[in-house]
Amino acid sequence: MLAIVETALFAKDRLPAVGRNPHGQDVASFHIAARPGGWAPTITFKGGSAGSPAKIYPSKKEAFLAGAGTLCRILSGSKKLPFVVEGDTLMVAGYGTGGFPGIFMMKMPAPWI
């Protein structure tokens, strides 16, 4: 799930230049896991440390979106998601950002399916 968020941030040109975000380079993984009462997002850092889930969400979708927001804040400094959710699809659209000339749109299946 880390690759999904990183790819969308790159497409929107929202990743800082290498070396400007030391915490972003330390992220090793992002996943959601079943917990008693629902689902929890977990972001793991290199060296094996993982933040404990602060909240349990009732659905995989809610857990993914909450974790993706936290991951965006770590990687880009903003909690704003780089994609919109349309049903079970994540969509990224832009104009001339992230190395894409002109108008572009990317669609990805949602990871909670």
PDB file of C-alpha atoms in Angstrom:
ATOM      1  CA  MET A   1       0.000   0.000   0.000  1.00  0.00           C
ATOM      2  CA  LEU A   2       3.013   2.253   0.420  1.00  0.00           C
ATOM      3  CA  ALA A   3       3.640   2.120  -3.346  1.00  0.00           C
ATOM      4  CA  ILE A   4       0.055   3.241  -4.064  1.00  0.00           C
ATOM      5  CA  VAL A   5       0.411   6.391  -1.970  1.00  0.00           C
ATOM      6  CA  GLU A   6       3.969   7.127  -3.147  1.00  0.00           C
ATOM      7  CA  THR A   7       2.999   6.735  -6.813  1.00  0.00           C
ATOM      8  CA  ALA A   8       0.044   9.091  -6.435  1.00  0.00           C
ATOM      9  CA  LEU A   9       2.165  11.675  -4.582  1.00  0.00           C
ATOM     10  CA  PHE A  10       4.826  11.450  -7.312  1.00  0.00           C
ATOM     11  CA  ALA A  11       2.228  11.884 -10.060  1.00  0.00           C
ATOM     12  CA  LYS A  12       0.933  15.014  -8.330  1.00  0.00           C
ATOM     13  CA  ASP A  13       4.526  16.281  -7.839  1.00  0.00           C
ATOM     14  CA  ARG A  14       4.055  16.362  -4.065  1.00  0.00           C
ATOM     15  CA  LEU A  15       7.184  14.496  -2.971  1.00  0.00           C
ATOM     16  CA  PRO A  16       9.967  16.762  -1.721  1.00  0.00           C
ATOM     17  CA  ALA A  17      13.423  16.640  -3.265  1.00  0.00           C
ATOM     18  CA  VAL A  18      15.667  13.860  -1.965  1.00  0.00           C
ATOM     19  CA  GLY A  19      17.281  14.824   1.307  1.00  0.00           C
ATOM     20  CA  ARG A  20      14.653  17.380   2.316  1.00  0.00           C
ATOM     21  CA  ASN A  21      12.406  14.921   4.137  1.00  0.00           C
ATOM     22  CA  PRO A  22      14.505  12.590   6.316  1.00  0.00           C
ATOM     23  CA  HIS A  23      11.432  10.897   7.824  1.00  0.00           C
ATOM     24  CA  GLY A  24      10.004   9.983   4.413  1.00  0.00           C
ATOM     25  CA  GLN A  25      13.069   7.950   3.500  1.00  0.00           C
ATOM     26  CA  ASP A  26      12.667   5.966   6.732  1.00  0.00           C
ATOM     27  CA  VAL A  27       9.221   4.555   5.835  1.00  0.00           C
ATOM     28  CA  ALA A  28       9.430   0.817   5.090  1.00  0.00           C
ATOM     29  CA  SER A  29       5.780  -0.216   4.707  1.00  0.00           C
ATOM     30  CA  PHE A  30       2.132   0.738   5.089  1.00  0.00           C
ATOM     31  CA  HIS A  31      -0.578  -1.849   5.592  1.00  0.00           C
ATOM     32  CA  ILE A  32      -3.913  -2.432   7.253  1.00  0.00           C
ATOM     33  CA  ALA A  33      -4.604  -5.380   9.496  1.00  0.00           C
ATOM     34  CA  ALA A  34      -7.626  -6.906  11.186  1.00  0.00           C
ATOM     35  CA  ARG A  35      -7.883  -6.038  14.870  1.00  0.00           C
ATOM     36  CA  PRO A  36     -10.582  -6.748  17.425  1.00  0.00           C
ATOM     37  CA  GLY A  37     -13.444  -4.456  16.465  1.00  0.00           C
ATOM     38  CA  GLY A  38     -12.275  -3.599  12.963  1.00  0.00           C
ATOM     39  CA  TRP A  39      -9.188  -2.604  10.994  1.00  0.00           C
ATOM     40  CA  ALA A  40      -6.059  -0.632  11.850  1.00  0.00           C
ATOM     41  CA  PRO A  41      -3.550   1.130   9.597  1.00  0.00           C
ATOM     42  CA  THR A  42       0.119   0.572  10.451  1.00  0.00           C
ATOM     43  CA  ILE A  43       3.124   2.438   9.089  1.00  0.00           C
ATOM     44  CA  THR A  44       6.434   0.674   9.682  1.00  0.00           C
ATOM     45  CA  PHE A  45       9.792   2.400   9.607  1.00  0.00           C
ATOM     46  CA  LYS A  46      13.183   1.021   8.604  1.00  0.00           C
ATOM     47  CA  GLY A  47      14.815  -0.647  11.557  1.00  0.00           C
ATOM     48  CA  GLY A  48      11.548  -2.405  12.389  1.00  0.00           C
ATOM     49  CA  SER A  49       9.832   0.245  14.472  1.00  0.00           C
ATOM     50  CA  ALA A  50       6.125   0.607  13.882  1.00  0.00           C
ATOM     51  CA  GLY A  51       3.713   3.083  15.294  1.00  0.00           C
ATOM     52  CA  SER A  52       0.935   1.404  17.223  1.00  0.00           C
ATOM     53  CA  PRO A  53      -2.506   2.001  15.735  1.00  0.00           C
ATOM     54  CA  ALA A  54      -4.108   4.990  17.420  1.00  0.00           C
ATOM     55  CA  LYS A  55      -7.587   4.035  16.293  1.00  0.00           C
ATOM     56  CA  ILE A  56      -9.503   1.012  15.043  1.00  0.00           C
ATOM     57  CA  TYR A  57     -11.773   1.655  12.053  1.00  0.00           C
ATOM     58  CA  PRO A  58     -14.916  -0.336  11.210  1.00  0.00           C
ATOM     59  CA  SER A  59     -13.927  -0.945   7.573  1.00  0.00           C
ATOM     60  CA  LYS A  60     -10.799  -1.602   5.520  1.00  0.00           C
ATOM     61  CA  LYS A  61     -11.598   1.465   3.432  1.00  0.00           C
ATOM     62  CA  GLU A  62     -11.718   3.823   6.418  1.00  0.00           C
ATOM     63  CA  ALA A  63      -8.493   2.335   7.819  1.00  0.00           C
ATOM     64  CA  PHE A  64      -6.711   2.732   4.471  1.00  0.00           C
ATOM     65  CA  LEU A  65      -7.819   6.346   4.016  1.00  0.00           C
ATOM     66  CA  ALA A  66      -6.813   7.297   7.578  1.00  0.00           C
ATOM     67  CA  GLY A  67      -3.427   5.608   7.222  1.00  0.00           C
ATOM     68  CA  ALA A  68      -2.891   7.128   3.768  1.00  0.00           C
ATOM     69  CA  GLY A  69      -3.528  10.588   5.234  1.00  0.00           C
ATOM     70  CA  THR A  70      -0.926  10.009   7.931  1.00  0.00           C
ATOM     71  CA  LEU A  71       1.515   8.633   5.358  1.00  0.00           C
ATOM     72  CA  CYS A  72       0.961  11.691   3.137  1.00  0.00           C
ATOM     73  CA  ARG A  73       1.776  13.927   6.095  1.00  0.00           C
ATOM     74  CA  ILE A  74       5.026  11.997   6.690  1.00  0.00           C
ATOM     75  CA  LEU A  75       6.078  11.954   3.023  1.00  0.00           C
ATOM     76  CA  SER A  76       4.882  15.352   1.808  1.00  0.00           C
ATOM     77  CA  GLY A  77       4.132  17.470   4.859  1.00  0.00           C
ATOM     78  CA  SER A  78       0.407  17.614   4.027  1.00  0.00           C
ATOM     79  CA  LYS A  79      -2.344  15.228   5.081  1.00  0.00           C
ATOM     80  CA  LYS A  80      -4.242  15.978   1.845  1.00  0.00           C
ATOM     81  CA  LEU A  81      -4.691  12.787  -0.180  1.00  0.00           C
ATOM     82  CA  PRO A  82      -3.281  12.854  -3.739  1.00  0.00           C
ATOM     83  CA  PHE A  83      -6.187  10.831  -5.112  1.00  0.00           C
ATOM     84  CA  VAL A  84      -9.970  10.781  -5.028  1.00  0.00           C
ATOM     85  CA  VAL A  85     -12.047   7.728  -4.268  1.00  0.00           C
ATOM     86  CA  GLU A  86     -14.697   6.740  -6.782  1.00  0.00           C
ATOM     87  CA  GLY A  87     -16.414   3.555  -5.602  1.00  0.00           C
ATOM     88  CA  ASP A  88     -13.643   0.962  -5.374  1.00  0.00           C
ATOM     89  CA  THR A  89     -11.203   2.933  -7.536  1.00  0.00           C
ATOM     90  CA  LEU A  90      -8.541   5.467  -6.631  1.00  0.00           C
ATOM     91  CA  MET A  91      -8.070   8.173  -9.259  1.00  0.00           C
ATOM     92  CA  VAL A  92      -5.230  10.644  -9.695  1.00  0.00           C
ATOM     93  CA  ALA A  93      -5.629  13.486 -12.179  1.00  0.00           C
ATOM     94  CA  GLY A  94      -3.452  16.451 -12.978  1.00  0.00           C
ATOM     95  CA  TYR A  95      -2.009  18.742 -15.552  1.00  0.00           C
ATOM     96  CA  GLY A  96       1.718  18.766 -16.240  1.00  0.00           C
ATOM     97  CA  THR A  97       2.757  17.510 -12.808  1.00  0.00           C
ATOM     98  CA  GLY A  98       5.083  14.724 -11.728  1.00  0.00           C
ATOM     99  CA  GLY A  99       6.794  14.577 -15.102  1.00  0.00           C
ATOM    100  CA  PHE A 100       3.565  14.095 -17.056  1.00  0.00           C
ATOM    101  CA  PRO A 101       3.051  16.560 -19.903  1.00  0.00           C
ATOM    102  CA  GLY A 102      -0.489  17.808 -20.398  1.00  0.00           C
ATOM    103  CA  ILE A 103      -3.605  16.378 -18.773  1.00  0.00           C
ATOM    104  CA  PHE A 104      -3.351  12.906 -17.255  1.00  0.00           C
ATOM    105  CA  MET A 105      -5.492  10.512 -15.243  1.00  0.00           C
ATOM    106  CA  MET A 106      -4.447   7.340 -13.453  1.00  0.00           C
ATOM    107  CA  LYS A 107      -6.843   4.771 -12.034  1.00  0.00           C
ATOM    108  CA  MET A 108      -5.939   2.108  -9.490  1.00  0.00           C
ATOM    109  CA  PRO A 109      -8.106  -0.545  -7.904  1.00  0.00           C
ATOM    110  CA  ALA A 110      -8.690   0.220  -4.247  1.00  0.00           C
ATOM    111  CA  PRO A 111      -6.606  -1.886  -1.862  1.00  0.00           C
ATOM    112  CA  TRP A 112      -9.556  -2.641   0.417  1.00  0.00           C
ATOM    113  CA  ILE A 113     -11.363  -4.861  -2.098  1.00  0.00           C
TER     114      ILE A 113
END
